[in-house]
Every structure is written in structure tokens, then in C-alpha cells.
mmCIF file of C-alpha atoms and ligand atoms in Angstrom:
data_model
loop_
_atom_site.group_PDB
_atom_site.id
_atom_site.type_symbol
_atom_site.label_atom_id
_atom_site.label_comp_id
_atom_site.label_asym_id
_atom_site.label_seq_id
_atom_site.Cartn_x
_atom_site.Cartn_y
_atom_site.Cartn_z
ATOM 1 C CA UNK A 1 96.152 -55.032 123.813
ATOM 2 C CA UNK A 2 99.640 -56.094 125.008
ATOM 3 C CA UNK A 3 102.037 -53.163 125.138
ATOM 4 C CA UNK A 4 105.392 -53.608 123.390
ATOM 5 C CA UNK A 5 108.640 -53.462 125.366
ATOM 6 C CA UNK A 6 110.540 -50.419 124.126
ATOM 7 C CA UNK A 7 114.291 -50.022 123.597
ATOM 8 C CA UNK A 8 115.814 -46.601 122.873
ATOM 9 C CA UNK A 9 119.297 -46.055 121.445
ATOM 10 C CA UNK A 10 120.930 -42.976 122.998
ATOM 11 C CA UNK A 11 121.065 -41.255 126.374
ATOM 12 C CA UNK A 12 121.237 -37.581 125.348
ATOM 13 C CA UNK A 13 118.333 -35.178 125.801
ATOM 14 C CA UNK A 14 116.327 -36.829 122.958
ATOM 15 C CA UNK A 15 116.629 -40.398 124.288
ATOM 16 C CA UNK A 16 115.928 -39.543 127.917
ATOM 17 C CA UNK A 17 112.961 -37.229 127.206
ATOM 18 C CA UNK A 18 111.438 -39.841 124.888
ATOM 19 C CA UNK A 19 112.003 -42.527 127.543
ATOM 20 C CA UNK A 20 110.313 -40.463 130.265
ATOM 21 C CA UNK A 21 107.235 -39.721 128.117
ATOM 22 C CA UNK A 22 106.835 -43.447 127.338
ATOM 23 C CA UNK A 23 107.427 -44.575 130.958
ATOM 24 C CA UNK A 24 104.748 -42.121 132.126
ATOM 25 C CA UNK A 25 102.316 -43.792 129.703
ATOM 26 C CA UNK A 26 103.043 -47.170 131.329
ATOM 27 C CA UNK A 27 105.511 -48.656 128.817
ATOM 28 C CA UNK A 28 108.531 -50.674 129.897
ATOM 29 C CA UNK A 29 111.612 -48.836 128.574
ATOM 30 C CA UNK A 30 115.347 -49.538 128.361
ATOM 31 C CA UNK A 31 117.997 -47.189 126.959
ATOM 32 C CA UNK A 32 120.955 -48.770 125.157
ATOM 33 C CA UNK A 33 123.809 -46.305 124.955
ATOM 34 C CA UNK A 34 127.504 -45.993 124.268
ATOM 35 C CA UNK A 35 127.831 -42.879 126.457
ATOM 36 C CA UNK A 36 126.105 -41.488 129.538
ATOM 37 C CA UNK A 37 124.552 -37.974 129.437
ATOM 38 C CA UNK A 38 127.588 -36.042 130.686
ATOM 39 C CA UNK A 39 129.669 -37.299 127.722
ATOM 40 C CA UNK A 40 127.105 -36.455 125.036
ATOM 41 C CA UNK A 41 126.634 -33.418 122.777
ATOM 42 C CA UNK A 42 123.686 -32.570 125.025
ATOM 43 C CA UNK A 43 126.129 -31.845 127.873
ATOM 44 C CA UNK A 44 127.939 -29.203 125.776
ATOM 45 C CA UNK A 45 124.829 -27.158 124.898
ATOM 46 C CA UNK A 46 124.365 -23.637 126.285
ATOM 47 C CA UNK A 47 121.333 -24.224 126.626
ATOM 48 C CA UNK A 48 118.566 -21.793 125.961
ATOM 49 C CA UNK A 49 115.150 -22.486 124.452
ATOM 50 C CA UNK A 50 115.362 -21.230 120.854
ATOM 51 C CA UNK A 51 114.661 -23.152 117.628
ATOM 52 C CA UNK A 52 118.022 -22.870 115.836
ATOM 53 C CA UNK A 53 119.549 -24.681 112.830
ATOM 54 C CA UNK A 54 116.607 -27.057 112.839
ATOM 55 C CA UNK A 55 114.102 -27.880 110.089
ATOM 56 C CA UNK A 56 111.352 -28.224 108.923
ATOM 57 C CA UNK A 57 110.336 -24.848 110.306
ATOM 58 C CA UNK A 58 106.604 -25.523 110.758
ATOM 59 C CA UNK A 59 107.169 -28.712 112.755
ATOM 60 C CA UNK A 60 110.101 -27.191 114.671
ATOM 61 C CA UNK A 61 107.724 -24.422 115.806
ATOM 62 C CA UNK A 62 105.062 -26.930 116.834
ATOM 63 C CA UNK A 63 107.522 -29.092 118.810
ATOM 64 C CA UNK A 64 109.208 -25.996 120.302
ATOM 65 C CA UNK A 65 105.876 -24.622 121.516
ATOM 66 C CA UNK A 66 105.036 -27.912 123.252
ATOM 67 C CA UNK A 67 108.473 -27.942 124.890
ATOM 68 C CA UNK A 68 108.102 -24.279 125.915
ATOM 69 C CA UNK A 69 104.955 -25.163 127.852
ATOM 70 C CA UNK A 70 106.627 -28.162 129.490
ATOM 71 C CA UNK A 71 109.668 -26.083 130.499
ATOM 72 C CA UNK A 72 107.321 -23.493 132.040
ATOM 73 C CA UNK A 73 105.946 -26.243 134.291
ATOM 74 C CA UNK A 74 109.418 -27.599 135.124
ATOM 75 C CA UNK A 75 110.582 -24.078 136.080
ATOM 76 C CA UNK A 76 108.369 -24.372 139.194
ATOM 77 C CA UNK A 77 110.767 -26.988 140.595
ATOM 78 C CA UNK A 78 114.331 -25.813 141.432
ATOM 79 C CA UNK A 79 115.859 -29.318 141.155
ATOM 80 C CA UNK A 80 115.134 -29.394 137.398
ATOM 81 C CA UNK A 81 117.672 -26.712 136.437
ATOM 82 C CA UNK A 82 114.996 -24.878 134.421
ATOM 83 C CA UNK A 83 114.204 -21.189 134.899
ATOM 84 C CA UNK A 84 112.452 -18.625 132.716
ATOM 85 C CA UNK A 85 114.683 -15.608 132.061
ATOM 86 C CA UNK A 86 114.416 -12.363 130.047
ATOM 87 C CA UNK A 87 116.396 -13.021 126.863
ATOM 88 C CA UNK A 88 117.267 -10.373 124.296
ATOM 89 C CA UNK A 89 117.255 -11.716 120.735
ATOM 90 C CA UNK A 90 118.928 -9.328 118.279
ATOM 91 C CA UNK A 91 118.120 -9.566 114.565
ATOM 92 C CA UNK A 92 119.144 -8.013 111.270
ATOM 93 C CA UNK A 93 115.993 -9.051 109.406
ATOM 94 C CA UNK A 94 112.497 -9.408 110.796
ATOM 95 C CA UNK A 95 111.968 -12.632 108.774
ATOM 96 C CA UNK A 96 114.721 -14.315 110.836
ATOM 97 C CA UNK A 97 112.245 -14.370 113.723
ATOM 98 C CA UNK A 98 110.461 -17.383 112.130
ATOM 99 C CA UNK A 99 110.302 -18.938 115.622
ATOM 100 C CA UNK A 100 107.966 -16.183 116.910
ATOM 101 C CA UNK A 101 104.925 -18.389 116.367
ATOM 102 C CA UNK A 102 106.242 -20.849 118.977
ATOM 103 C CA UNK A 103 106.143 -18.301 121.801
ATOM 104 C CA UNK A 104 102.888 -17.337 123.558
ATOM 105 C CA UNK A 105 102.154 -13.597 122.915
ATOM 106 C CA UNK A 106 102.439 -12.566 126.537
ATOM 107 C CA UNK A 107 106.044 -13.796 126.708
ATOM 108 C CA UNK A 108 107.469 -11.818 123.767
ATOM 109 C CA UNK A 109 107.706 -8.117 122.873
ATOM 110 C CA UNK A 110 109.644 -6.148 120.219
ATOM 111 C CA UNK A 111 112.829 -4.429 121.396
ATOM 112 C CA UNK A 112 112.867 -0.641 121.778
ATOM 113 C CA UNK A 113 115.414 1.204 119.566
ATOM 114 C CA UNK A 114 117.628 1.950 122.580
ATOM 115 C CA UNK A 115 117.858 -1.796 123.351
ATOM 116 C CA UNK A 116 119.411 -2.681 119.964
ATOM 117 C CA UNK A 117 123.141 -3.283 119.370
ATOM 118 C CA UNK A 118 125.157 -1.558 116.614
ATOM 119 C CA UNK A 119 124.796 -4.580 114.293
ATOM 120 C CA UNK A 120 121.075 -5.196 114.774
ATOM 121 C CA UNK A 121 118.045 -3.469 113.253
ATOM 122 C CA UNK A 122 115.280 -5.180 115.220
ATOM 123 C CA UNK A 123 114.756 -7.861 117.826
ATOM 124 C CA UNK A 124 112.642 -9.275 120.632
ATOM 125 C CA UNK A 125 112.696 -9.622 124.389
ATOM 126 C CA UNK A 126 111.534 -13.160 125.123
ATOM 127 C CA UNK A 127 110.806 -14.862 128.430
ATOM 128 C CA UNK A 128 112.866 -17.910 127.455
ATOM 129 C CA UNK A 129 113.448 -21.177 129.294
ATOM 130 C CA UNK A 130 117.077 -21.455 130.421
ATOM 131 C CA UNK A 131 118.156 -25.080 130.633
ATOM 132 C CA UNK A 132 121.132 -25.519 132.974
ATOM 133 C CA UNK A 133 122.409 -28.692 131.349
ATOM 134 C CA UNK A 134 124.497 -30.136 134.241
ATOM 135 C CA UNK A 135 121.419 -30.016 136.523
ATOM 136 C CA UNK A 136 118.776 -30.784 133.874
ATOM 137 C CA UNK A 137 120.490 -33.872 132.383
ATOM 138 C CA UNK A 138 120.836 -35.283 135.908
ATOM 139 C CA UNK A 139 117.183 -34.504 136.584
ATOM 140 C CA UNK A 140 116.177 -36.369 133.390
ATOM 141 C CA UNK A 141 118.376 -39.355 134.264
ATOM 142 C CA UNK A 142 117.020 -39.558 137.825
ATOM 143 C CA UNK A 143 113.429 -39.228 136.590
ATOM 144 C CA UNK A 144 114.042 -41.981 134.022
ATOM 145 C CA UNK A 145 115.369 -44.321 136.747
ATOM 146 C CA UNK A 146 112.634 -43.387 139.254
ATOM 147 C CA UNK A 147 109.950 -44.248 136.699
ATOM 148 C CA UNK A 148 111.509 -47.704 136.298
ATOM 149 C CA UNK A 149 113.644 -47.181 133.168
ATOM 150 C CA UNK A 150 116.747 -49.358 132.679
ATOM 151 C CA UNK A 151 120.074 -48.389 131.107
ATOM 152 C CA UNK A 152 122.345 -50.799 129.240
ATOM 153 C CA UNK A 153 125.827 -49.507 128.368
ATOM 154 C CA UNK A 154 126.652 -50.830 124.906
ATOM 155 C CA UNK A 155 127.597 -49.513 121.478
ATOM 156 C CA UNK A 156 125.069 -50.649 118.867
ATOM 157 C CA UNK A 157 126.896 -51.851 115.750
ATOM 158 C CA UNK A 158 123.970 -53.164 113.686
ATOM 159 C CA UNK A 159 120.647 -51.367 114.062
ATOM 160 C CA UNK A 160 118.828 -53.643 111.603
ATOM 161 C CA UNK A 161 119.813 -56.790 113.543
ATOM 162 C CA UNK A 162 118.844 -55.101 116.834
ATOM 163 C CA UNK A 163 115.441 -54.067 115.458
ATOM 164 C CA UNK A 164 114.632 -57.690 114.612
ATOM 165 C CA UNK A 165 115.461 -58.701 118.211
ATOM 166 C CA UNK A 166 113.435 -55.925 119.862
ATOM 167 C CA UNK A 167 109.655 -55.485 119.990
ATOM 168 C CA UNK A 168 109.965 -51.738 119.331
ATOM 169 C CA UNK A 169 113.208 -49.790 118.832
ATOM 170 C CA UNK A 170 113.584 -46.001 118.912
ATOM 171 C CA UNK A 171 116.680 -44.403 117.461
ATOM 172 C CA UNK A 172 117.798 -41.286 119.383
ATOM 173 C CA UNK A 173 121.507 -41.672 118.561
ATOM 174 C CA UNK A 174 122.109 -38.063 117.447
ATOM 175 C CA UNK A 175 125.125 -37.787 115.156
ATOM 176 C CA UNK A 176 125.779 -41.508 115.819
ATOM 177 C CA UNK A 177 122.893 -42.175 113.386
ATOM 178 C CA UNK A 178 125.174 -41.180 110.504
ATOM 179 C CA UNK A 179 127.282 -44.329 111.022
ATOM 180 C CA UNK A 180 124.443 -46.551 112.284
ATOM 181 C CA UNK A 181 122.195 -45.913 109.268
ATOM 182 C CA UNK A 182 124.786 -44.797 106.711
ATOM 183 C CA UNK A 183 122.772 -41.586 106.614
ATOM 184 C CA UNK A 184 124.871 -39.508 104.210
ATOM 185 C CA UNK A 185 122.622 -36.467 104.665
ATOM 186 C CA UNK A 186 123.879 -36.031 108.245
ATOM 187 C CA UNK A 187 126.742 -33.690 109.062
ATOM 188 C CA UNK A 188 128.467 -32.355 112.165
ATOM 189 C CA UNK A 189 127.958 -28.696 113.046
ATOM 190 C CA UNK A 190 130.931 -27.867 115.240
ATOM 191 C CA UNK A 191 130.352 -25.384 118.059
ATOM 192 C CA UNK A 192 132.942 -23.970 120.450
ATOM 193 C CA UNK A 193 131.877 -22.213 123.642
ATOM 194 C CA UNK A 194 133.742 -20.429 126.425
ATOM 195 C CA UNK A 195 132.690 -20.743 130.076
ATOM 196 C CA UNK A 196 133.423 -17.739 132.302
ATOM 197 C CA UNK A 197 133.175 -17.502 136.075
ATOM 198 C CA UNK A 198 129.518 -17.143 137.131
ATOM 199 C CA UNK A 199 128.066 -13.691 137.750
ATOM 200 C CA UNK A 200 124.496 -12.663 138.598
ATOM 201 C CA UNK A 201 124.935 -9.292 136.853
ATOM 202 C CA UNK A 202 125.089 -10.711 133.322
ATOM 203 C CA UNK A 203 121.977 -10.544 131.058
ATOM 204 C CA UNK A 204 121.078 -13.200 128.483
ATOM 205 C CA UNK A 205 121.671 -11.832 124.960
ATOM 206 C CA UNK A 206 121.759 -13.685 121.635
ATOM 207 C CA UNK A 207 122.630 -12.220 118.233
ATOM 208 C CA UNK A 208 120.543 -14.098 115.662
ATOM 209 C CA UNK A 209 122.996 -13.395 112.834
ATOM 210 C CA UNK A 210 126.519 -14.502 112.030
ATOM 211 C CA UNK A 211 129.858 -12.717 111.911
ATOM 212 C CA UNK A 212 132.971 -13.267 109.752
ATOM 213 C CA UNK A 213 133.382 -13.825 106.005
ATOM 214 C CA UNK A 214 132.185 -17.444 106.147
ATOM 215 C CA UNK A 215 129.257 -16.798 108.516
ATOM 216 C CA UNK A 216 130.641 -19.318 110.999
ATOM 217 C CA UNK A 217 131.015 -16.973 113.972
ATOM 218 C CA UNK A 218 128.229 -16.348 116.481
ATOM 219 C CA UNK A 219 127.775 -14.117 119.519
ATOM 220 C CA UNK A 220 125.636 -15.126 122.485
ATOM 221 C CA UNK A 221 125.868 -14.790 126.262
ATOM 222 C CA UNK A 222 123.949 -17.165 128.542
ATOM 223 C CA UNK A 223 124.256 -16.677 132.326
ATOM 224 C CA UNK A 224 123.998 -19.961 134.263
ATOM 225 C CA UNK A 225 124.451 -20.624 137.981
ATOM 226 C CA UNK A 226 127.750 -22.475 137.469
ATOM 227 C CA UNK A 227 129.222 -20.224 134.752
ATOM 228 C CA UNK A 228 128.484 -17.680 132.031
ATOM 229 C CA UNK A 229 128.436 -19.332 128.608
ATOM 230 C CA UNK A 230 129.843 -17.385 125.656
ATOM 231 C CA UNK A 231 129.179 -18.632 122.159
ATOM 232 C CA UNK A 232 130.238 -19.476 119.764
ATOM 233 C CA UNK A 233 130.790 -20.995 116.390
ATOM 234 C CA UNK A 234 128.759 -22.872 113.799
ATOM 235 C CA UNK A 235 131.070 -24.715 111.401
ATOM 236 C CA UNK A 236 129.376 -27.272 109.177
ATOM 237 C CA UNK A 237 131.270 -30.500 108.314
ATOM 238 C CA UNK A 238 134.004 -29.818 110.941
ATOM 239 C CA UNK A 239 134.648 -32.776 113.265
ATOM 240 C CA UNK A 240 137.546 -31.654 115.488
ATOM 241 C CA UNK A 241 136.575 -31.275 119.153
ATOM 242 C CA UNK A 242 139.757 -29.617 120.447
ATOM 243 C CA UNK A 243 139.310 -25.923 121.367
ATOM 244 C CA UNK A 244 141.297 -23.333 119.366
ATOM 245 C CA UNK A 245 142.898 -20.331 121.104
ATOM 246 C CA UNK A 246 142.211 -17.958 118.198
ATOM 247 C CA UNK A 247 138.546 -18.999 118.187
ATOM 248 C CA UNK A 248 138.318 -18.391 121.953
ATOM 249 C CA UNK A 249 139.724 -14.870 121.527
ATOM 250 C CA UNK A 250 137.189 -14.104 118.793
ATOM 251 C CA UNK A 251 134.254 -15.365 120.887
ATOM 252 C CA UNK A 252 135.279 -13.282 123.919
ATOM 253 C CA UNK A 253 135.738 -10.152 121.779
ATOM 254 C CA UNK A 254 132.356 -10.466 120.045
ATOM 255 C CA UNK A 255 130.539 -11.199 123.301
ATOM 256 C CA UNK A 256 132.214 -8.300 125.144
ATOM 257 C CA UNK A 257 130.885 -5.968 122.456
ATOM 258 C CA UNK A 258 127.407 -7.369 123.014
ATOM 259 C CA UNK A 259 127.396 -7.505 126.846
ATOM 260 C CA UNK A 260 129.823 -5.249 128.713
ATOM 261 C CA UNK A 261 129.042 -6.927 132.084
ATOM 262 C CA UNK A 262 131.217 -9.933 131.144
ATOM 263 C CA UNK A 263 134.402 -7.852 130.949
ATOM 264 C CA UNK A 264 136.984 -9.003 133.505
ATOM 265 C CA UNK A 265 135.320 -12.342 134.307
ATOM 266 C CA UNK A 266 137.968 -15.112 134.262
ATOM 267 C CA UNK A 267 137.747 -18.040 131.830
ATOM 268 C CA UNK A 268 136.849 -21.346 133.558
ATOM 269 C CA UNK A 269 136.691 -23.752 130.651
ATOM 270 C CA UNK A 270 136.453 -24.066 126.872
ATOM 271 C CA UNK A 271 134.410 -26.811 125.214
ATOM 272 C CA UNK A 272 133.651 -27.975 121.666
ATOM 273 C CA UNK A 273 130.621 -30.054 120.649
ATOM 274 C CA UNK A 274 129.248 -31.459 117.401
ATOM 275 C CA UNK A 275 125.591 -30.653 116.761
ATOM 276 C CA UNK A 276 123.747 -33.426 114.876
ATOM 277 C CA UNK A 277 123.030 -31.619 111.572
ATOM 278 C CA UNK A 278 120.589 -32.857 108.936
ATOM 279 C CA UNK A 279 118.636 -31.012 106.188
ATOM 280 C CA UNK A 280 115.490 -31.919 108.182
ATOM 281 C CA UNK A 281 115.020 -33.607 111.537
ATOM 282 C CA UNK A 282 114.014 -37.257 111.072
ATOM 283 C CA UNK A 283 110.971 -38.342 113.055
ATOM 284 C CA UNK A 284 109.203 -41.275 111.433
ATOM 285 C CA UNK A 285 108.228 -44.907 111.964
ATOM 286 C CA UNK A 286 109.292 -47.742 109.659
ATOM 287 C CA UNK A 287 107.802 -51.031 110.913
ATOM 288 C CA UNK A 288 109.061 -51.476 114.488
ATOM 289 C CA UNK A 289 111.816 -48.828 114.202
ATOM 290 C CA UNK A 290 111.117 -45.184 115.062
ATOM 291 C CA UNK A 291 113.678 -42.485 114.273
ATOM 292 C CA UNK A 292 114.068 -39.315 116.362
ATOM 293 C CA UNK A 293 117.381 -37.702 115.394
ATOM 294 C CA UNK A 294 119.009 -34.794 113.537
ATOM 295 C CA UNK A 295 118.016 -32.030 115.982
ATOM 296 C CA UNK A 296 120.825 -29.660 114.914
ATOM 297 C CA UNK A 297 121.167 -26.649 117.236
ATOM 298 C CA UNK A 298 117.769 -27.103 118.887
ATOM 299 C CA UNK A 299 117.654 -30.521 120.547
ATOM 300 C CA UNK A 300 116.553 -29.177 123.935
ATOM 301 C CA UNK A 301 114.138 -26.700 122.367
ATOM 302 C CA UNK A 302 112.114 -29.387 120.579
ATOM 303 C CA UNK A 303 112.727 -32.282 122.997
ATOM 304 C CA UNK A 304 109.261 -32.591 124.621
ATOM 305 C CA UNK A 305 107.386 -31.991 121.366
ATOM 306 C CA UNK A 306 109.407 -34.665 119.569
ATOM 307 C CA UNK A 307 108.970 -37.127 122.452
ATOM 308 C CA UNK A 308 105.177 -36.709 122.307
ATOM 309 C CA UNK A 309 105.270 -37.228 118.535
ATOM 310 C CA UNK A 310 107.174 -40.492 119.159
ATOM 311 C CA UNK A 311 104.401 -41.521 121.572
ATOM 312 C CA UNK A 312 101.870 -40.940 118.778
ATOM 313 C CA UNK A 313 103.938 -43.138 116.439
ATOM 314 C CA UNK A 314 104.162 -45.846 119.122
ATOM 315 C CA UNK A 315 100.403 -45.816 119.666
ATOM 316 C CA UNK A 316 99.577 -45.384 115.972
ATOM 317 C CA UNK A 317 97.077 -42.625 116.657
ATOM 318 C CA UNK A 318 96.921 -38.857 116.930
ATOM 319 C CA UNK A 319 96.802 -37.819 120.565
ATOM 320 C CA UNK A 320 96.451 -34.165 119.581
ATOM 321 C CA UNK A 321 98.521 -31.673 121.494
HETATM 322 C C1 FAD B 401 127.872 -25.515 121.393
HETATM 323 C C2 FAD B 401 126.457 -26.011 121.352
HETATM 324 C C3 FAD B 401 125.440 -25.208 121.831
HETATM 325 C C4 FAD B 401 124.112 -25.662 121.794
HETATM 326 N N1 FAD B 401 123.141 -24.865 122.307
HETATM 327 C C5 FAD B 401 121.852 -25.286 122.284
HETATM 328 C C6 FAD B 401 120.823 -24.495 122.851
HETATM 329 O O1 FAD B 401 121.080 -23.413 123.390
HETATM 330 N N2 FAD B 401 119.534 -24.960 122.797
HETATM 331 C C7 FAD B 401 119.219 -26.162 122.213
HETATM 332 O O2 FAD B 401 118.035 -26.517 122.177
HETATM 333 N N3 FAD B 401 120.190 -26.936 121.665
HETATM 334 C C8 FAD B 401 121.487 -26.530 121.672
HETATM 335 N N4 FAD B 401 122.464 -27.299 121.122
HETATM 336 C C9 FAD B 401 122.077 -28.500 120.365
HETATM 337 C C10 FAD B 401 121.814 -29.694 121.244
HETATM 338 O O3 FAD B 401 122.905 -29.885 122.112
HETATM 339 C C11 FAD B 401 121.605 -30.950 120.376
HETATM 340 O O4 FAD B 401 120.610 -30.728 119.414
HETATM 341 C C12 FAD B 401 121.154 -32.117 121.267
HETATM 342 O O5 FAD B 401 122.074 -32.269 122.326
HETATM 343 C C13 FAD B 401 121.013 -33.419 120.507
HETATM 344 O O6 FAD B 401 120.638 -34.382 121.473
HETATM 345 P P1 FAD B 401 120.520 -35.921 121.137
HETATM 346 O O7 FAD B 401 120.047 -36.589 122.363
HETATM 347 O O8 FAD B 401 119.737 -36.099 119.886
HETATM 348 O O9 FAD B 401 122.039 -36.374 120.790
HETATM 349 P P2 FAD B 401 123.290 -36.562 121.764
HETATM 350 O O10 FAD B 401 123.262 -35.655 122.910
HETATM 351 O O11 FAD B 401 124.491 -36.510 120.864
HETATM 352 O O12 FAD B 401 123.127 -38.046 122.307
HETATM 353 C C14 FAD B 401 123.281 -39.156 121.442
HETATM 354 C C15 FAD B 401 123.309 -40.411 122.270
HETATM 355 O O13 FAD B 401 123.346 -41.534 121.396
HETATM 356 C C16 FAD B 401 124.369 -42.440 121.809
HETATM 357 N N5 FAD B 401 124.831 -43.173 120.651
HETATM 358 C C17 FAD B 401 125.250 -42.693 119.443
HETATM 359 N N6 FAD B 401 125.600 -43.709 118.630
HETATM 360 C C18 FAD B 401 125.388 -44.854 119.339
HETATM 361 C C19 FAD B 401 125.565 -46.244 119.051
HETATM 362 N N7 FAD B 401 126.025 -46.670 117.869
HETATM 363 N N8 FAD B 401 125.264 -47.144 120.019
HETATM 364 C C20 FAD B 401 124.803 -46.761 121.231
HETATM 365 N N9 FAD B 401 124.640 -45.460 121.559
HETATM 366 C C21 FAD B 401 124.916 -44.520 120.616
HETATM 367 C C22 FAD B 401 125.421 -41.525 122.428
HETATM 368 O O14 FAD B 401 126.295 -42.266 123.254
HETATM 369 C C23 FAD B 401 124.533 -40.556 123.189
HETATM 370 O O15 FAD B 401 124.159 -41.116 124.426
HETATM 371 C C24 FAD B 401 123.810 -26.916 121.199
HETATM 372 C C25 FAD B 401 124.840 -27.730 120.761
HETATM 373 C C26 FAD B 401 126.161 -27.299 120.834
HETATM 374 C C27 FAD B 401 127.260 -28.195 120.359
#
């Protein structure tokens, strides 16, 4: 049977991962995109493997588990920007660890009482994939090109017209899908992060609960090679991407209480990104248009699982992973 030529809208983590999976199966793939990876939301992410602000839970766990296994393989190659690091996840309620099912048993253990913070009552030490986004997005882009993928720089104005022109179109436009599809269920989830000077003495620690009266303040510390990321915020329906001084001060204070090793490290940069929020991630096929968007705060975490699900929709059969 003749294989369709595939066009993908979007060059963030979702579009590139989907493109690579399809190229490896022998499809001809082009990405049509308004922005290159370094200008996308994907470039702002921390990023650590953890299903967060992403639904439905059962599928998020399935896709996260598949991605976990793929990241374990990629961690064997230093040029990917992936490494597996001990990550302390602090909780206030055991039921908040809904993502436990996505982690193989040998890579997770409960925290001992002396490992908890003042605000937490339980938690887990997880061997979690760290995704150093500046390196990893480049790795994905290079892999996409090496496998023969093409990139066309263009803003898509009319997705319906484009889908009639193309043999098979895959929508990985992130928050751009709100305008493209008039998807009123989509919303921005604003996140500010602070980048400190890199240090190899800083552990990875994430509080899985919110701070502040509105529950919009987070605390997490992610040590990368180029910087230490401090997060953050989670403000639904906020669209402004300019950093706020008062927010920066709050992030640094909360993170210093969590991880004392960051004290004294100078600030390098402050960034704000808009996570593509949706009540549930959309991954479905309608005729020759496949949607893969609305990944919220977990786009990297589910990326390989979602890309394989797209492959199943392309081929119209269960491959079974
Ligand atoms: C502060 C912060 C921290 C985060 N931390 C993590 C984390 O630790 N772990 C994790 O898994 N996730 C994290 N995330 C979430 C993650 O970044 C997103 O879920 C993910 O980047 C979404 O990727 P995407 O490819 O779907 O969308 P995007 O990265 O937004 O890419 C969308 C692409 O579509 C293109 N596009 C849009 N509209 C059009 C159009 N009309 N025509 C042509 N092209 C178009 C854009 O140009 C872009 O190339 C974080 C996000 C933020 C903001």
C-alpha cells in the first residue's frame, strides 16, 4: 500500500518527536512551523520527567511510562542532553502521587521521615529523566534532519484548507491550536522560572503542592549543566510573558527554603512560558487530520508515548506498546 506523505504543524517537542517516530517507520515527513524550537514553549521548560497538569490520568501514565523507557535509552548518549538523576518529590497527600504507576518499581522508593521538608508529609525518591532542553531540542532537530525530514517556515492560517491539500496532516501546534481550531477549551498556564548560575552541588527537589492563597505558586529546583532552574508559577488564563520582580523574589525564597545549596548562586536569567492547557490532552484522528496537542505541564514527559499513539492512528492499527 502507498504510504501517505505526512505534514506536521509545529516544531516544539511534540512535533519533532512525532516526526522522528514517523521518519523511522519510513514515512516522508515535513514540519510546517511559525517558530523554530528555541522560540517555543518547549524551550522554556525545566525540564524533568514528571506527569504534571496533564489529563486524562490513565493515558498520561501510559504515555509517560513509554517516554520514561525511551529517555532511559537516550541517557546512554551524552549528545542527547538526557540523564537519569535522583529526584526528591515532596507531597502533602499520598493520592497526589497518581503518577507512581508510570515508574518502574526499581526506580522509585518512599522518602524516609528525615528526608521530608517542613511542608510535606510524604514523598518519593525517583530516578527521573532530566531533559536539558537546550541540548535535547537541538538533538531532536538534528535527528529529524538526519532522517530526511524537511522544515517549512510558515504560519498556518487555515488548518481546514491545509488538510484538504495534504495527504495526512498532524496538528502539534501547542497553544497555537486554540486560534487554529477555535478550541475554546484551551487556556494558557503561565509559568515563570529563574535560572541561577550552574552548580554541581545542587540536588533535584520538587514540591508537588502549591503555595499562596490562590495556589499559583510552586517550588522546584532542577540542576542542569548550563544553570540551576528554580520554579515557579502556575497561573491559569494568564498570557503575559514578561517576568515580574516580585514573582522572582517569591520563587527564590521558596526554593531556598527547600534546597539550601542554592543560596548565594547569582541569577543568570528569568523566563516566562505559556503551557498549552486543556481539560484533557487531544490525541485523535478525524479523516486525514490527527491532533496531538494540549500537553499542559508534561509535554516532554509524554512525548514519546504520544508520538507512538500518533503512529498507531496513522497506520490504523494497534501496534501494542
Ligand atoms: C515554566 C515551564 C516549565 C515546564 N516544565 C516542564 C517539565 O519539567 N516537564 C515537562 O514534561 N513539561 C514541562 N513543561 C511543559 C512543556 O514545556 C509543554 O507541555 C510542551 O513544551 C508543549 O510542547 P508542544 O510541542 O506541544 O508545543 P510548543 O512547544 O508550544 O510548540 C508549538 C509549535 O507549534 C507552532 N505553531 C503554533 N501555531 C502555529 C501556526 N498557526 N502555524 C504554524 N506553526 C504554529 C509553534 O511555532 C511551535 O513550533 C513546562 C512548561 C513551562 C512553561
